[in-house]
PDB file of C-alpha atoms and ligand atoms in Angstrom:
ATOM      1  CA  MET A   1     207.527-105.720  79.046  1.00  0.00           C
ATOM      2  CA  SER A   2     207.109-106.884  75.441  1.00  0.00           C
ATOM      3  CA  ASN A   3     209.752-105.964  72.869  1.00  0.00           C
ATOM      4  CA  VAL A   4     207.333-103.596  71.124  1.00  0.00           C
ATOM      5  CA  ALA A   5     206.498-101.765  74.368  1.00  0.00           C
ATOM      6  CA  ALA A   6     210.196-101.576  75.291  1.00  0.00           C
ATOM      7  CA  GLU A   7     210.943-100.075  71.883  1.00  0.00           C
ATOM      8  CA  GLN A   8     208.113 -97.538  72.221  1.00  0.00           C
ATOM      9  CA  ASN A   9     209.458 -96.397  75.582  1.00  0.00           C
ATOM     10  CA  THR A  10     212.765 -95.284  74.072  1.00  0.00           C
ATOM     11  CA  VAL A  11     211.122 -92.003  72.972  1.00  0.00           C
ATOM     12  CA  ALA A  12     208.703 -89.869  75.006  1.00  0.00           C
ATOM     13  CA  VAL A  13     206.374 -87.291  73.436  1.00  0.00           C
ATOM     14  CA  HIS A  14     204.383 -84.537  75.058  1.00  0.00           C
ATOM     15  CA  ILE A  15     202.367 -82.020  73.042  1.00  0.00           C
ATOM     16  CA  GLU A  16     201.555 -78.704  74.708  1.00  0.00           C
ATOM     17  CA  ASN A  17     200.569 -75.340  73.212  1.00  0.00           C
ATOM     18  CA  ASN A  18     201.276 -76.617  69.669  1.00  0.00           C
ATOM     19  CA  VAL A  19     204.813 -77.658  70.564  1.00  0.00           C
ATOM     20  CA  ALA A  20     205.852 -81.334  70.447  1.00  0.00           C
ATOM     21  CA  TRP A  21     208.471 -81.998  73.135  1.00  0.00           C
ATOM     22  CA  VAL A  22     210.210 -85.153  71.941  1.00  0.00           C
ATOM     23  CA  LYS A  23     212.596 -86.779  74.394  1.00  0.00           C
ATOM     24  CA  LEU A  24     215.223 -89.411  73.815  1.00  0.00           C
ATOM     25  CA  ASN A  25     214.171 -91.585  76.711  1.00  0.00           C
ATOM     26  CA  ARG A  26     216.878 -93.979  77.835  1.00  0.00           C
ATOM     27  CA  PRO A  27     218.178 -91.905  80.765  1.00  0.00           C
ATOM     28  CA  GLU A  28     219.775 -94.938  82.435  1.00  0.00           C
ATOM     29  CA  LYS A  29     221.908 -95.304  79.266  1.00  0.00           C
ATOM     30  CA  ARG A  30     222.395 -91.538  78.870  1.00  0.00           C
ATOM     31  CA  ASN A  31     220.039 -91.631  75.869  1.00  0.00           C
ATOM     32  CA  CYS A  32     222.585 -93.306  73.643  1.00  0.00           C
ATOM     33  CA  MET A  33     221.025 -94.280  70.332  1.00  0.00           C
ATOM     34  CA  SER A  34     220.257 -97.972  69.899  1.00  0.00           C
ATOM     35  CA  PRO A  35     218.593 -99.491  66.816  1.00  0.00           C
ATOM     36  CA  SER A  36     215.348 -99.685  68.842  1.00  0.00           C
ATOM     37  CA  LEU A  37     215.464 -95.985  69.660  1.00  0.00           C
ATOM     38  CA  ASN A  38     216.279 -95.101  66.055  1.00  0.00           C
ATOM     39  CA  ARG A  39     213.299 -97.099  64.773  1.00  0.00           C
ATOM     40  CA  GLN A  40     210.957 -95.593  67.331  1.00  0.00           C
ATOM     41  CA  MET A  41     212.147 -92.057  66.609  1.00  0.00           C
ATOM     42  CA  MET A  42     211.307 -92.480  62.918  1.00  0.00           C
ATOM     43  CA  ARG A  43     207.773 -93.609  63.881  1.00  0.00           C
ATOM     44  CA  VAL A  44     207.380 -90.611  66.184  1.00  0.00           C
ATOM     45  CA  LEU A  45     208.576 -88.169  63.525  1.00  0.00           C
ATOM     46  CA  ASP A  46     206.153 -89.742  61.042  1.00  0.00           C
ATOM     47  CA  GLU A  47     203.233 -89.296  63.422  1.00  0.00           C
ATOM     48  CA  LEU A  48     204.022 -85.687  64.306  1.00  0.00           C
ATOM     49  CA  GLU A  49     205.032 -84.262  60.951  1.00  0.00           C
ATOM     50  CA  PHE A  50     201.542 -83.501  59.647  1.00  0.00           C
ATOM     51  CA  ASN A  51     199.758 -83.466  63.010  1.00  0.00           C
ATOM     52  CA  ALA A  52     197.715 -80.242  62.972  1.00  0.00           C
ATOM     53  CA  ASP A  53     198.282 -79.751  66.728  1.00  0.00           C
ATOM     54  CA  VAL A  54     202.035 -79.440  66.210  1.00  0.00           C
ATOM     55  CA  GLY A  55     203.672 -76.267  64.913  1.00  0.00           C
ATOM     56  CA  VAL A  56     207.203 -76.735  66.277  1.00  0.00           C
ATOM     57  CA  LEU A  57     209.162 -79.819  67.346  1.00  0.00           C
ATOM     58  CA  VAL A  58     211.696 -79.697  70.187  1.00  0.00           C
ATOM     59  CA  LEU A  59     214.175 -82.566  70.517  1.00  0.00           C
ATOM     60  CA  THR A  60     215.687 -83.080  73.954  1.00  0.00           C
ATOM     61  CA  GLY A  61     216.792 -85.788  76.379  1.00  0.00           C
ATOM     62  CA  GLU A  62     215.392 -87.255  79.582  1.00  0.00           C
ATOM     63  CA  GLY A  63     217.696 -87.091  82.607  1.00  0.00           C
ATOM     64  CA  THR A  64     221.282 -85.882  82.535  1.00  0.00           C
ATOM     65  CA  ALA A  65     221.964 -86.394  78.830  1.00  0.00           C
ATOM     66  CA  PHE A  66     220.805 -85.015  75.510  1.00  0.00           C
ATOM     67  CA  SER A  67     222.410 -88.101  74.004  1.00  0.00           C
ATOM     68  CA  ALA A  68     225.670 -89.947  74.663  1.00  0.00           C
ATOM     69  CA  GLY A  69     225.886 -90.724  70.932  1.00  0.00           C
ATOM     70  CA  MET A  70     225.580 -94.136  69.351  1.00  0.00           C
ATOM     71  CA  ASP A  71     225.040 -97.126  71.602  1.00  0.00           C
ATOM     72  CA  LEU A  72     228.453 -98.792  71.585  1.00  0.00           C
ATOM     73  CA  LYS A  73     226.944-102.139  72.549  1.00  0.00           C
ATOM     74  CA  GLU A  74     223.651-102.355  70.650  1.00  0.00           C
ATOM     75  CA  TYR A  75     224.436-100.148  67.634  1.00  0.00           C
ATOM     76  CA  PHE A  76     228.088-101.084  67.043  1.00  0.00           C
ATOM     77  CA  ARG A  77     229.066-104.351  68.713  1.00  0.00           C
ATOM     78  CA  GLU A  78     225.858-106.325  68.396  1.00  0.00           C
ATOM     79  CA  THR A  79     225.009-105.323  64.810  1.00  0.00           C
ATOM     80  CA  GLU A  80     228.598-105.800  63.623  1.00  0.00           C
ATOM     81  CA  ALA A  81     228.486-109.314  65.099  1.00  0.00           C
ATOM     82  CA  GLN A  82     225.581-110.027  62.735  1.00  0.00           C
ATOM     83  CA  GLY A  83     227.529-108.975  59.641  1.00  0.00           C
ATOM     84  CA  LEU A  84     227.545-106.219  57.064  1.00  0.00           C
ATOM     85  CA  GLY A  85     223.825-106.398  56.289  1.00  0.00           C
ATOM     86  CA  ALA A  86     222.878-105.691  59.898  1.00  0.00           C
ATOM     87  CA  THR A  87     225.458-102.914  60.152  1.00  0.00           C
ATOM     88  CA  ARG A  88     224.108-101.207  57.045  1.00  0.00           C
ATOM     89  CA  GLN A  89     220.540-101.556  58.316  1.00  0.00           C
ATOM     90  CA  ALA A  90     221.470 -99.955  61.644  1.00  0.00           C
ATOM     91  CA  GLN A  91     223.154 -97.093  59.778  1.00  0.00           C
ATOM     92  CA  ARG A  92     220.104 -96.583  57.564  1.00  0.00           C
ATOM     93  CA  GLU A  93     217.819 -96.444  60.604  1.00  0.00           C
ATOM     94  CA  ALA A  94     219.989 -93.876  62.395  1.00  0.00           C
ATOM     95  CA  TYR A  95     220.875 -91.702  59.409  1.00  0.00           C
ATOM     96  CA  GLY A  96     217.283 -92.007  58.188  1.00  0.00           C
ATOM     97  CA  TRP A  97     215.658 -90.128  61.057  1.00  0.00           C
ATOM     98  CA  TRP A  98     218.387 -87.479  61.108  1.00  0.00           C
ATOM     99  CA  ARG A  99     217.869 -86.860  57.382  1.00  0.00           C
ATOM    100  CA  ARG A 100     214.131 -86.795  57.977  1.00  0.00           C
ATOM    101  CA  LEU A 101     214.664 -84.133  60.649  1.00  0.00           C
ATOM    102  CA  ARG A 102     216.953 -82.027  58.425  1.00  0.00           C
ATOM    103  CA  TRP A 103     214.109 -81.607  55.946  1.00  0.00           C
ATOM    104  CA  TYR A 104     211.228 -81.734  58.423  1.00  0.00           C
ATOM    105  CA  GLN A 105     207.996 -79.954  57.565  1.00  0.00           C
ATOM    106  CA  LYS A 106     207.899 -78.121  60.907  1.00  0.00           C
ATOM    107  CA  PRO A 107     210.607 -75.939  62.484  1.00  0.00           C
ATOM    108  CA  THR A 108     212.797 -77.991  64.829  1.00  0.00           C
ATOM    109  CA  ILE A 109     214.857 -77.052  67.886  1.00  0.00           C
ATOM    110  CA  ALA A 110     217.501 -79.119  69.673  1.00  0.00           C
ATOM    111  CA  MET A 111     217.371 -78.409  73.405  1.00  0.00           C
ATOM    112  CA  VAL A 112     220.673 -79.756  74.671  1.00  0.00           C
ATOM    113  CA  ASN A 113     220.143 -80.402  78.365  1.00  0.00           C
ATOM    114  CA  GLY A 114     223.324 -82.382  79.155  1.00  0.00           C
ATOM    115  CA  TRP A 115     225.811 -84.812  77.561  1.00  0.00           C
ATOM    116  CA  CYS A 116     226.021 -84.519  73.779  1.00  0.00           C
ATOM    117  CA  PHE A 117     228.575 -86.821  72.169  1.00  0.00           C
ATOM    118  CA  GLY A 118     229.602 -88.127  68.761  1.00  0.00           C
ATOM    119  CA  GLY A 119     226.604 -89.476  66.885  1.00  0.00           C
ATOM    120  CA  ALA A 120     224.381 -86.974  68.731  1.00  0.00           C
ATOM    121  CA  TYR A 121     225.866 -84.260  66.510  1.00  0.00           C
ATOM    122  CA  GLY A 122     223.694 -85.782  63.720  1.00  0.00           C
ATOM    123  CA  PRO A 123     220.335 -84.857  65.273  1.00  0.00           C
ATOM    124  CA  LEU A 124     221.872 -81.688  66.767  1.00  0.00           C
ATOM    125  CA  PHE A 125     222.707 -80.454  63.262  1.00  0.00           C
ATOM    126  CA  ALA A 126     219.464 -81.814  61.841  1.00  0.00           C
ATOM    127  CA  CYS A 127     217.489 -79.412  64.010  1.00  0.00           C
ATOM    128  CA  ASP A 128     217.100 -75.912  62.587  1.00  0.00           C
ATOM    129  CA  LEU A 129     218.013 -74.180  65.852  1.00  0.00           C
ATOM    130  CA  ALA A 130     219.857 -75.345  68.961  1.00  0.00           C
ATOM    131  CA  PHE A 131     219.841 -74.095  72.555  1.00  0.00           C
ATOM    132  CA  ALA A 132     222.084 -75.588  75.217  1.00  0.00           C
ATOM    133  CA  ALA A 133     222.332 -75.500  78.972  1.00  0.00           C
ATOM    134  CA  GLU A 134     225.459 -73.566  79.946  1.00  0.00           C
ATOM    135  CA  ASP A 135     226.712 -76.674  81.734  1.00  0.00           C
ATOM    136  CA  ALA A 136     225.912 -79.116  78.905  1.00  0.00           C
ATOM    137  CA  THR A 137     228.912 -81.085  77.636  1.00  0.00           C
ATOM    138  CA  PHE A 138     229.759 -81.481  73.958  1.00  0.00           C
ATOM    139  CA  GLY A 139     232.422 -83.809  72.638  1.00  0.00           C
ATOM    140  CA  LEU A 140     233.606 -85.783  69.654  1.00  0.00           C
ATOM    141  CA  SER A 141     234.671 -88.724  71.772  1.00  0.00           C
ATOM    142  CA  GLU A 142     235.199 -91.075  68.818  1.00  0.00           C
ATOM    143  CA  ILE A 143     238.962 -90.502  68.822  1.00  0.00           C
ATOM    144  CA  ASN A 144     238.989 -91.552  72.492  1.00  0.00           C
ATOM    145  CA  TRP A 145     237.745 -95.037  71.670  1.00  0.00           C
ATOM    146  CA  GLY A 146     239.521 -95.402  68.367  1.00  0.00           C
ATOM    147  CA  ILE A 147     237.315 -94.430  65.428  1.00  0.00           C
ATOM    148  CA  LEU A 148     236.784 -91.347  63.268  1.00  0.00           C
ATOM    149  CA  PRO A 149     233.725 -89.136  63.865  1.00  0.00           C
ATOM    150  CA  GLY A 150     231.340 -90.916  61.504  1.00  0.00           C
ATOM    151  CA  GLY A 151     227.595 -90.777  61.016  1.00  0.00           C
ATOM    152  CA  GLY A 152     227.972 -87.241  59.741  1.00  0.00           C
ATOM    153  CA  ALA A 153     229.687 -85.898  62.889  1.00  0.00           C
ATOM    154  CA  SER A 154     232.809 -84.843  60.928  1.00  0.00           C
ATOM    155  CA  LYS A 155     230.612 -83.110  58.359  1.00  0.00           C
ATOM    156  CA  VAL A 156     228.690 -81.334  61.117  1.00  0.00           C
ATOM    157  CA  VAL A 157     231.765 -79.771  62.703  1.00  0.00           C
ATOM    158  CA  ALA A 158     233.355 -78.996  59.336  1.00  0.00           C
ATOM    159  CA  ASP A 159     230.152 -77.159  58.351  1.00  0.00           C
ATOM    160  CA  LEU A 160     229.511 -75.358  61.640  1.00  0.00           C
ATOM    161  CA  LEU A 161     233.000 -74.561  62.951  1.00  0.00           C
ATOM    162  CA  PRO A 162     236.059 -72.831  61.549  1.00  0.00           C
ATOM    163  CA  MET A 163     238.566 -75.403  60.254  1.00  0.00           C
ATOM    164  CA  ARG A 164     241.051 -75.100  63.156  1.00  0.00           C
ATOM    165  CA  LYS A 165     238.356 -75.498  65.786  1.00  0.00           C
ATOM    166  CA  ALA A 166     236.774 -78.460  63.945  1.00  0.00           C
ATOM    167  CA  MET A 167     240.169 -80.128  63.643  1.00  0.00           C
ATOM    168  CA  TYR A 168     241.080 -79.533  67.292  1.00  0.00           C
ATOM    169  CA  HIS A 169     237.681 -80.706  68.523  1.00  0.00           C
ATOM    170  CA  ALA A 170     237.815 -83.913  66.451  1.00  0.00           C
ATOM    171  CA  MET A 171     241.495 -84.777  66.984  1.00  0.00           C
ATOM    172  CA  LEU A 172     241.946 -83.977  70.669  1.00  0.00           C
ATOM    173  CA  GLY A 173     238.677 -85.418  71.930  1.00  0.00           C
ATOM    174  CA  GLU A 174     238.433 -82.639  74.526  1.00  0.00           C
ATOM    175  CA  ASN A 175     234.981 -81.603  75.636  1.00  0.00           C
ATOM    176  CA  ILE A 176     233.492 -78.105  75.612  1.00  0.00           C
ATOM    177  CA  ASP A 177     230.613 -76.712  77.661  1.00  0.00           C
ATOM    178  CA  GLY A 178     227.450 -75.034  76.400  1.00  0.00           C
ATOM    179  CA  VAL A 179     228.923 -71.538  76.684  1.00  0.00           C
ATOM    180  CA  THR A 180     231.846 -72.472  74.425  1.00  0.00           C
ATOM    181  CA  ALA A 181     229.509 -74.335  72.059  1.00  0.00           C
ATOM    182  CA  ALA A 182     227.543 -71.091  71.642  1.00  0.00           C
ATOM    183  CA  GLU A 183     230.730 -69.030  71.148  1.00  0.00           C
ATOM    184  CA  TRP A 184     231.831 -71.493  68.461  1.00  0.00           C
ATOM    185  CA  GLY A 185     228.448 -71.492  66.702  1.00  0.00           C
ATOM    186  CA  LEU A 186     227.606 -75.126  67.421  1.00  0.00           C
ATOM    187  CA  VAL A 187     224.405 -73.894  69.102  1.00  0.00           C
ATOM    188  CA  ASN A 188     222.532 -70.586  68.989  1.00  0.00           C
ATOM    189  CA  GLU A 189     222.643 -69.787  72.692  1.00  0.00           C
ATOM    190  CA  ALA A 190     223.721 -71.161  76.051  1.00  0.00           C
ATOM    191  CA  ILE A 191     221.301 -70.618  78.918  1.00  0.00           C
ATOM    192  CA  PRO A 192     221.439 -71.476  82.638  1.00  0.00           C
ATOM    193  CA  SER A 193     219.850 -74.916  82.829  1.00  0.00           C
ATOM    194  CA  ALA A 194     217.002 -73.742  85.105  1.00  0.00           C
ATOM    195  CA  GLN A 195     215.853 -71.322  82.373  1.00  0.00           C
ATOM    196  CA  LEU A 196     216.537 -73.502  79.332  1.00  0.00           C
ATOM    197  CA  LYS A 197     213.006 -74.781  78.806  1.00  0.00           C
ATOM    198  CA  THR A 198     211.434 -71.338  79.323  1.00  0.00           C
ATOM    199  CA  ARG A 199     213.748 -69.779  76.745  1.00  0.00           C
ATOM    200  CA  VAL A 200     213.067 -72.562  74.221  1.00  0.00           C
ATOM    201  CA  ALA A 201     209.299 -72.256  74.785  1.00  0.00           C
ATOM    202  CA  GLU A 202     209.631 -68.516  74.117  1.00  0.00           C
ATOM    203  CA  VAL A 203     211.403 -69.173  70.797  1.00  0.00           C
ATOM    204  CA  CYS A 204     208.717 -71.738  69.896  1.00  0.00           C
ATOM    205  CA  GLN A 205     206.034 -69.093  70.438  1.00  0.00           C
ATOM    206  CA  VAL A 206     207.777 -66.673  68.075  1.00  0.00           C
ATOM    207  CA  LEU A 207     207.964 -69.405  65.429  1.00  0.00           C
ATOM    208  CA  LEU A 208     204.304 -70.346  65.946  1.00  0.00           C
ATOM    209  CA  ASP A 209     203.325 -66.768  65.098  1.00  0.00           C
ATOM    210  CA  LYS A 210     205.029 -66.933  61.674  1.00  0.00           C
ATOM    211  CA  ASN A 211     203.575 -68.172  58.409  1.00  0.00           C
ATOM    212  CA  PRO A 212     204.278 -71.975  58.409  1.00  0.00           C
ATOM    213  CA  VAL A 213     204.631 -72.264  54.623  1.00  0.00           C
ATOM    214  CA  ALA A 214     207.220 -69.482  54.631  1.00  0.00           C
ATOM    215  CA  LEU A 215     209.059 -71.128  57.543  1.00  0.00           C
ATOM    216  CA  LYS A 216     209.414 -74.446  55.699  1.00  0.00           C
ATOM    217  CA  ALA A 217     210.584 -72.665  52.531  1.00  0.00           C
ATOM    218  CA  THR A 218     213.040 -70.579  54.573  1.00  0.00           C
ATOM    219  CA  LYS A 219     214.632 -73.420  56.524  1.00  0.00           C
ATOM    220  CA  ASP A 220     215.098 -75.488  53.354  1.00  0.00           C
ATOM    221  CA  ALA A 221     216.528 -72.462  51.556  1.00  0.00           C
ATOM    222  CA  ILE A 222     219.180 -71.846  54.220  1.00  0.00           C
ATOM    223  CA  ARG A 223     220.366 -75.466  54.020  1.00  0.00           C
ATOM    224  CA  ARG A 224     220.212 -75.700  50.209  1.00  0.00           C
ATOM    225  CA  VAL A 225     221.911 -72.437  49.249  1.00  0.00           C
ATOM    226  CA  LYS A 226     225.001 -73.263  51.305  1.00  0.00           C
ATOM    227  CA  GLU A 227     226.209 -75.561  48.544  1.00  0.00           C
ATOM    228  CA  MET A 228     225.135 -73.390  45.603  1.00  0.00           C
ATOM    229  CA  THR A 229     226.842 -70.625  43.679  1.00  0.00           C
ATOM    230  CA  TYR A 230     225.269 -67.177  44.134  1.00  0.00           C
ATOM    231  CA  ASP A 231     223.562 -67.404  40.726  1.00  0.00           C
ATOM    232  CA  ASN A 232     222.179 -70.875  41.399  1.00  0.00           C
ATOM    233  CA  ALA A 233     220.902 -69.714  44.784  1.00  0.00           C
ATOM    234  CA  GLU A 234     219.226 -66.673  43.275  1.00  0.00           C
ATOM    235  CA  ASP A 235     217.423 -68.868  40.774  1.00  0.00           C
ATOM    236  CA  TYR A 236     216.513 -71.543  43.367  1.00  0.00           C
ATOM    237  CA  LEU A 237     215.055 -68.915  45.709  1.00  0.00           C
ATOM    238  CA  VAL A 238     212.821 -67.421  43.000  1.00  0.00           C
ATOM    239  CA  ARG A 239     211.502 -70.893  42.208  1.00  0.00           C
ATOM    240  CA  ALA A 240     211.175 -71.934  45.857  1.00  0.00           C
ATOM    241  CA  GLN A 241     209.075 -68.824  46.616  1.00  0.00           C
ATOM    242  CA  GLU A 242     206.900 -69.409  43.550  1.00  0.00           C
ATOM    243  CA  ALA A 243     206.361 -73.016  44.665  1.00  0.00           C
ATOM    244  CA  ALA A 244     205.499 -71.793  48.176  1.00  0.00           C
ATOM    245  CA  ASN A 245     202.956 -69.391  46.637  1.00  0.00           C
ATOM    246  CA  SER A 246     201.111 -72.371  45.203  1.00  0.00           C
ATOM    247  CA  TYR A 247     200.497 -73.540  48.803  1.00  0.00           C
ATOM    248  CA  ASP A 248     199.915 -70.142  50.347  1.00  0.00           C
ATOM    249  CA  ASN A 249     199.623 -67.107  48.102  1.00  0.00           C
ATOM    250  CA  ASP A 250     197.152 -65.367  50.435  1.00  0.00           C
ATOM    251  CA  GLY A 251     199.501 -65.243  53.425  1.00  0.00           C
ATOM    252  CA  ARG A 252     202.103 -63.350  51.451  1.00  0.00           C
ATOM    253  CA  LYS A 253     199.515 -60.906  50.078  1.00  0.00           C
ATOM    254  CA  GLU A 254     198.088 -60.361  53.564  1.00  0.00           C
ATOM    255  CA  GLY A 255     201.608 -59.674  54.847  1.00  0.00           C
ATOM    256  CA  ILE A 256     202.078 -56.979  52.195  1.00  0.00           C
ATOM    257  CA  LYS A 257     198.585 -55.517  52.801  1.00  0.00           C
ATOM    258  CA  GLN A 258     198.935 -55.168  56.586  1.00  0.00           C
ATOM    259  CA  PHE A 259     202.175 -53.248  56.036  1.00  0.00           C
ATOM    260  CA  ILE A 260     201.481 -51.132  52.938  1.00  0.00           C
ATOM    261  CA  ASP A 261     197.713 -50.487  53.216  1.00  0.00           C
ATOM    262  CA  ASP A 262     196.701 -51.068  56.859  1.00  0.00           C
ATOM    263  CA  LYS A 263     200.013 -49.920  58.361  1.00  0.00           C
ATOM    264  CA  THR A 264     199.401 -52.237  61.330  1.00  0.00           C
ATOM    265  CA  TYR A 265     202.919 -53.708  61.556  1.00  0.00           C
ATOM    266  CA  LYS A 266     206.413 -53.388  60.131  1.00  0.00           C
ATOM    267  CA  PRO A 267     208.024 -56.576  58.723  1.00  0.00           C
ATOM    268  CA  GLY A 268     211.396 -55.351  59.983  1.00  0.00           C
ATOM    269  CA  LEU A 269     210.073 -55.337  63.551  1.00  0.00           C
ATOM    270  CA  GLY A 270     207.726 -58.329  63.768  1.00  0.00           C
ATOM    271  CA  ALA A 271     205.344 -60.710  61.962  1.00  0.00           C
ATOM    272  CA  TYR A 272     201.974 -59.850  60.425  1.00  0.00           C
ATOM    273  CA  ASP A 273     198.797 -60.967  62.199  1.00  0.00           C
ATOM    274  CA  LYS A 274     197.978 -64.376  60.692  1.00  0.00           C
ATOM    275  CA  SER A 275     194.544 -64.452  62.360  1.00  0.00           C
ATOM    276  CA  ARG A 276     193.315 -61.565  60.155  1.00  0.00           C
ATOM    277  CA  GLN A 277     194.003 -63.447  56.933  1.00  0.00           C
ATOM    278  CA  GLY A 278     190.844 -63.886  54.867  1.00  0.00           C
ATOM    279  CA  ASN A 279     188.805 -61.400  56.978  1.00  0.00           C
TER     280      ASN A 279
HETATM  281  N1  COA B 301     226.902 -96.605  74.400  1.00  0.00           N
HETATM  282  C1  COA B 301     226.535 -97.609  75.212  1.00  0.00           C
HETATM  283  N2  COA B 301     226.290 -97.450  76.519  1.00  0.00           N
HETATM  284  C2  COA B 301     226.418 -96.214  77.023  1.00  0.00           C
HETATM  285  C3  COA B 301     226.800 -95.118  76.248  1.00  0.00           C
HETATM  286  C4  COA B 301     227.042 -95.345  74.860  1.00  0.00           C
HETATM  287  N3  COA B 301     227.374 -94.372  74.017  1.00  0.00           N
HETATM  288  N4  COA B 301     226.849 -94.025  77.016  1.00  0.00           N
HETATM  289  C5  COA B 301     226.488 -94.425  78.248  1.00  0.00           C
HETATM  290  N5  COA B 301     226.227 -95.752  78.255  1.00  0.00           N
HETATM  291  C6  COA B 301     225.801 -96.585  79.387  1.00  0.00           C
HETATM  292  C7  COA B 301     226.948 -96.978  80.302  1.00  0.00           C
HETATM  293  O1  COA B 301     227.630 -98.090  79.801  1.00  0.00           O
HETATM  294  C8  COA B 301     226.211 -97.253  81.591  1.00  0.00           C
HETATM  295  O2  COA B 301     225.602 -98.522  81.489  1.00  0.00           O
HETATM  296  P1  COA B 301     225.452 -99.489  82.805  1.00  0.00           P
HETATM  297  O3  COA B 301     224.634 -98.693  83.789  1.00  0.00           O
HETATM  298  O4  COA B 301     224.748-100.676  82.277  1.00  0.00           O
HETATM  299  O5  COA B 301     226.842 -99.723  83.276  1.00  0.00           O
HETATM  300  C9  COA B 301     225.088 -96.212  81.575  1.00  0.00           C
HETATM  301  O6  COA B 301     224.922 -95.848  80.202  1.00  0.00           O
HETATM  302  C10 COA B 301     225.394 -94.973  82.357  1.00  0.00           C
HETATM  303  O7  COA B 301     226.644 -94.465  81.907  1.00  0.00           O
HETATM  304  P2  COA B 301     227.783 -93.909  82.878  1.00  0.00           P
HETATM  305  O8  COA B 301     229.037 -93.917  82.079  1.00  0.00           O
HETATM  306  O9  COA B 301     227.770 -94.662  84.158  1.00  0.00           O
HETATM  307  O10 COA B 301     227.214 -92.430  83.129  1.00  0.00           O
HETATM  308  P3  COA B 301     228.002 -91.106  83.557  1.00  0.00           P
HETATM  309  O11 COA B 301     226.925 -90.103  83.781  1.00  0.00           O
HETATM  310  O12 COA B 301     228.992 -91.386  84.621  1.00  0.00           O
HETATM  311  O13 COA B 301     228.854 -90.685  82.255  1.00  0.00           O
HETATM  312  C11 COA B 301     229.133 -90.257  79.885  1.00  0.00           C
HETATM  313  C12 COA B 301     228.191 -90.212  81.111  1.00  0.00           C
HETATM  314  C13 COA B 301     228.267 -89.790  78.707  1.00  0.00           C
HETATM  315  C14 COA B 301     230.327 -89.313  80.079  1.00  0.00           C
HETATM  316  C15 COA B 301     229.655 -91.692  79.648  1.00  0.00           C
HETATM  317  O14 COA B 301     228.568 -92.609  79.751  1.00  0.00           O
HETATM  318  C16 COA B 301     230.328 -91.898  78.306  1.00  0.00           C
HETATM  319  O15 COA B 301     231.473 -91.554  78.134  1.00  0.00           O
HETATM  320  N6  COA B 301     229.579 -92.470  77.304  1.00  0.00           N
HETATM  321  C17 COA B 301     230.119 -92.703  75.989  1.00  0.00           C
HETATM  322  C18 COA B 301     230.095 -91.429  75.165  1.00  0.00           C
HETATM  323  C19 COA B 301     230.618 -91.656  73.753  1.00  0.00           C
HETATM  324  O16 COA B 301     231.789 -91.889  73.541  1.00  0.00           O
HETATM  325  N7  COA B 301     229.730 -91.564  72.775  1.00  0.00           N
HETATM  326  C20 COA B 301     230.121 -91.577  71.408  1.00  0.00           C
HETATM  327  C21 COA B 301     229.535 -92.686  70.719  1.00  0.00           C
HETATM  328  S1  COA B 301     229.623 -92.386  68.949  1.00  0.00           S
END
């Protein structure tokens, strides 16, 4: 296999019913993230972001792992052997696609099917929502091989977990299962692995029924306001909605009309019917 083909095979994509199922695809290496995989994932995200057939992106792993974190051989040892320039490049390639995912145009879901370690907390956090198999395994294993949880992993647990839990998780290097990850708020829900995909597909369908411009504005708002004062957030949200109106003013008006005039739905109980817009 040529190098290009080998690199392309590190990520598998399947589009079905407007959902892009994107798989880290190095099952024999527990989907640990090598520079090749990181480069390929950025290409895949580029291709899917404005693909009209895709309304939601699900990130998951082939085989028994979601991802065993950074590739200790190809990402750490081999790039470090080439010097600081190569190390920084490898970091840019990894952090680059996680950042890209954090601000992705489409809603994103991490479907954690198995092992999820260290660096994998980057893409886990980058996804808007996360669903795990009850028997998935989460761990900050960095302390077990002698480094701090880098690549954003420390920031992820500090943001998502209460301080004592984040500290314990990072310092002890003990793993937790999907059920505990859900209790702690690291993921939205834990589901028996046989039903995981069905549940995620169900959530995708709910998202597909919503106004896509409003979804993008909403997901960005939730991430942005976290670091703002109340007053700054209030101001940002007014401006973000006005900017969203410049892309889609009709959707919002239709949403108001179907509730106030047509009385065909209640926003508190479900979404308006997008298909009637413009009729
Ligand atoms: N980096 C490099 N190689 C890795 C890897 C990683 N993060 N995780 C797994 N692999 C490789 C193994 O070296 C092994 O390669 P080989 O077949 O050439 O010997 C292969 O993937 C399968 O791994 P193995 O350990 O045999 O699988 P397992 O199912 O018994 O155990 C894990 C799975 C995830 C518990 C174990 O692989 C592990 O601890 N990985 C490291 C996790 C980690 O610390 N990640 C944090 C990095 S920031």
